[in-house]
PDB file of C-alpha atoms in Angstrom:
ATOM      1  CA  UNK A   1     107.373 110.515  99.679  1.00 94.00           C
ATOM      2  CA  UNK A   2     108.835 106.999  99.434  1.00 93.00           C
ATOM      3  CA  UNK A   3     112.312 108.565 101.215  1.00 96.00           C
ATOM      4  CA  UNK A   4     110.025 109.926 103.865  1.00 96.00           C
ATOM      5  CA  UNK A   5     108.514 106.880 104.216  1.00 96.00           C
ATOM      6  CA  UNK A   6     111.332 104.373 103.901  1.00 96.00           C
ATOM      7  CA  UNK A   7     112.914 106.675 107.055  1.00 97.00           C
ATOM      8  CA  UNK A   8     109.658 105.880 109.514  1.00 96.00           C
ATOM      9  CA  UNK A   9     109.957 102.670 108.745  1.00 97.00           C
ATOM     10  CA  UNK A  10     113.666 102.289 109.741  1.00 97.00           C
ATOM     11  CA  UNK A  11     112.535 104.446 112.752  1.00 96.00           C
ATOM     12  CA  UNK A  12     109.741 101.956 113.688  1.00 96.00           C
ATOM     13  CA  UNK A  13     106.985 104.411 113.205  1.00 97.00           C
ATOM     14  CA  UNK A  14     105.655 102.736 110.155  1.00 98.00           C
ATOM     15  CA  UNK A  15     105.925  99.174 108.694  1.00 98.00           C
ATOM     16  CA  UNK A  16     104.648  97.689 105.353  1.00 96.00           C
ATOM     17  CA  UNK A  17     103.430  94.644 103.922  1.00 96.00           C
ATOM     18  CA  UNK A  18     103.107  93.857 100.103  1.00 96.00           C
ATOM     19  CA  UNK A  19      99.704  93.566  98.576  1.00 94.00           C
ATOM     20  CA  UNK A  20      99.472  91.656  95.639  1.00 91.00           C
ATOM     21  CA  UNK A  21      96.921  92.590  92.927  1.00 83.00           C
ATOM     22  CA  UNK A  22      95.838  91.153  89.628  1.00 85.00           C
ATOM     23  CA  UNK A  23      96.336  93.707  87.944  1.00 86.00           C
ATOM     24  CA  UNK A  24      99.662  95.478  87.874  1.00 89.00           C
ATOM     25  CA  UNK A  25     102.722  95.022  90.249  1.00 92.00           C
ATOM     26  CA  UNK A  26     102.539  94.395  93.942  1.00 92.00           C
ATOM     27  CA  UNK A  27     102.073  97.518  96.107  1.00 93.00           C
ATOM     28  CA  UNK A  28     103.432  98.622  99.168  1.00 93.00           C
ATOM     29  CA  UNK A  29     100.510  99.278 102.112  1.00 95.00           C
ATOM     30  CA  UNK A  30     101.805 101.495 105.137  1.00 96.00           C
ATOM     31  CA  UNK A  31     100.426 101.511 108.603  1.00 97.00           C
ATOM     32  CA  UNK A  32     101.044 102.838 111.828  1.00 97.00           C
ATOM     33  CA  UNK A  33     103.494 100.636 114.131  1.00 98.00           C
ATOM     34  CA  UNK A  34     102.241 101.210 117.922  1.00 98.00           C
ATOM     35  CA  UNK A  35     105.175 103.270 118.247  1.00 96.00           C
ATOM     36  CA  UNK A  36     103.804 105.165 115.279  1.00 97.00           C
ATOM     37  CA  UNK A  37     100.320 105.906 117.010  1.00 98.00           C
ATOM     38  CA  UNK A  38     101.758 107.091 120.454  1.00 97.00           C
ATOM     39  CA  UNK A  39     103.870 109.035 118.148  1.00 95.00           C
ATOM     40  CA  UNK A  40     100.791 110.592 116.004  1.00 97.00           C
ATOM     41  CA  UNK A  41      98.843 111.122 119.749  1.00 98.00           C
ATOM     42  CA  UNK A  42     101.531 113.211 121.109  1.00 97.00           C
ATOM     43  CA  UNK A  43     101.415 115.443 118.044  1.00 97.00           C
ATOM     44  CA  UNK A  44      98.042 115.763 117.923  1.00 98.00           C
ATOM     45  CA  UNK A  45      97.959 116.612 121.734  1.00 98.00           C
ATOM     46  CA  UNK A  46     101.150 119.238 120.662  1.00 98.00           C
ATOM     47  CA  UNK A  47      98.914 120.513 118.378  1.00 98.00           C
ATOM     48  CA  UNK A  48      96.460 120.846 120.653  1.00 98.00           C
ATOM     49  CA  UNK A  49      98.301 122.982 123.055  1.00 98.00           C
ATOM     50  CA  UNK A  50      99.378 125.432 120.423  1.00 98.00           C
ATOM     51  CA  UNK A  51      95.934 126.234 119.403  1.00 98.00           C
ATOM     52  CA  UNK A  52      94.985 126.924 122.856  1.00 97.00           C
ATOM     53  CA  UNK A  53      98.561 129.074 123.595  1.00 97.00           C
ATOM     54  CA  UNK A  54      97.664 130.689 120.067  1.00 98.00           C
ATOM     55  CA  UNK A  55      94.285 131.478 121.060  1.00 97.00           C
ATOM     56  CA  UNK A  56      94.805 133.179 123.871  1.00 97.00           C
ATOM     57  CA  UNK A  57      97.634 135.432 122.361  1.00 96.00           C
ATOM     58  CA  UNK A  58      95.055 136.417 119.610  1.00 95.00           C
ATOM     59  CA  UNK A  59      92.350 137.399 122.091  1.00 95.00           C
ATOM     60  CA  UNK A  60      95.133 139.623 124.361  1.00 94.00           C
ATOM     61  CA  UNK A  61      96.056 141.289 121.112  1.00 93.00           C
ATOM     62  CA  UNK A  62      92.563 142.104 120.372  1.00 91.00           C
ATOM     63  CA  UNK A  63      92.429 143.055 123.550  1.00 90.00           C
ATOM     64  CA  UNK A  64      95.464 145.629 122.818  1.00 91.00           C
ATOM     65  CA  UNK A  65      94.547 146.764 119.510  1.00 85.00           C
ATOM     66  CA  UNK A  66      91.970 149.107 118.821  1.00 74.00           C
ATOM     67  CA  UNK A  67      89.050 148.311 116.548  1.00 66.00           C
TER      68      UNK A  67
END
C-alpha cells in the first residue's frame, strides 16, 4: 500500500504530513490534494454511469430471456 501511496503523492493526488505521537514512532497521515478530490468525483460520477449503462443491459436481457 505504501508504493501505491508514495505514487499519488508524486502524482499530486495525495500529500502527507507527519503526526507525532507519544507513544511509538511518528506516522504518516494521507489526505486528498484538491487534485485528488476532482480526481475521486470523476470516478465516482464514472461509476455512476456504469451502473446506470449496466442497469439497463440487465433489464433488456430480462427482457430477452425467458423466465
Amino acid at each position: 500500500i505504501y508504493r501505491l501511496l508514495n505514487a499519488l503523492e508524486e502524482q499530486g493526488v495525495v500529500s502527507h504530513t507527519w503526526s507525532e505521537s507519544e507513544e511509538g514512532p511518528a506516522k504518516r497521515e494521507y489526505k486528498l490534494t484538491p487534485s485528488g478530490k476532482k480526481c475521486v468525483d470523476k470516478w465516482i460520477a464514472t461509476l455512476g454511469r456504469y451502473q446506470k449503462d449496466i442497469g439497463r443491459l440487465v433489464k433488456m436481457m430480462q427482457k430477452l430471456t425467458p423466465t
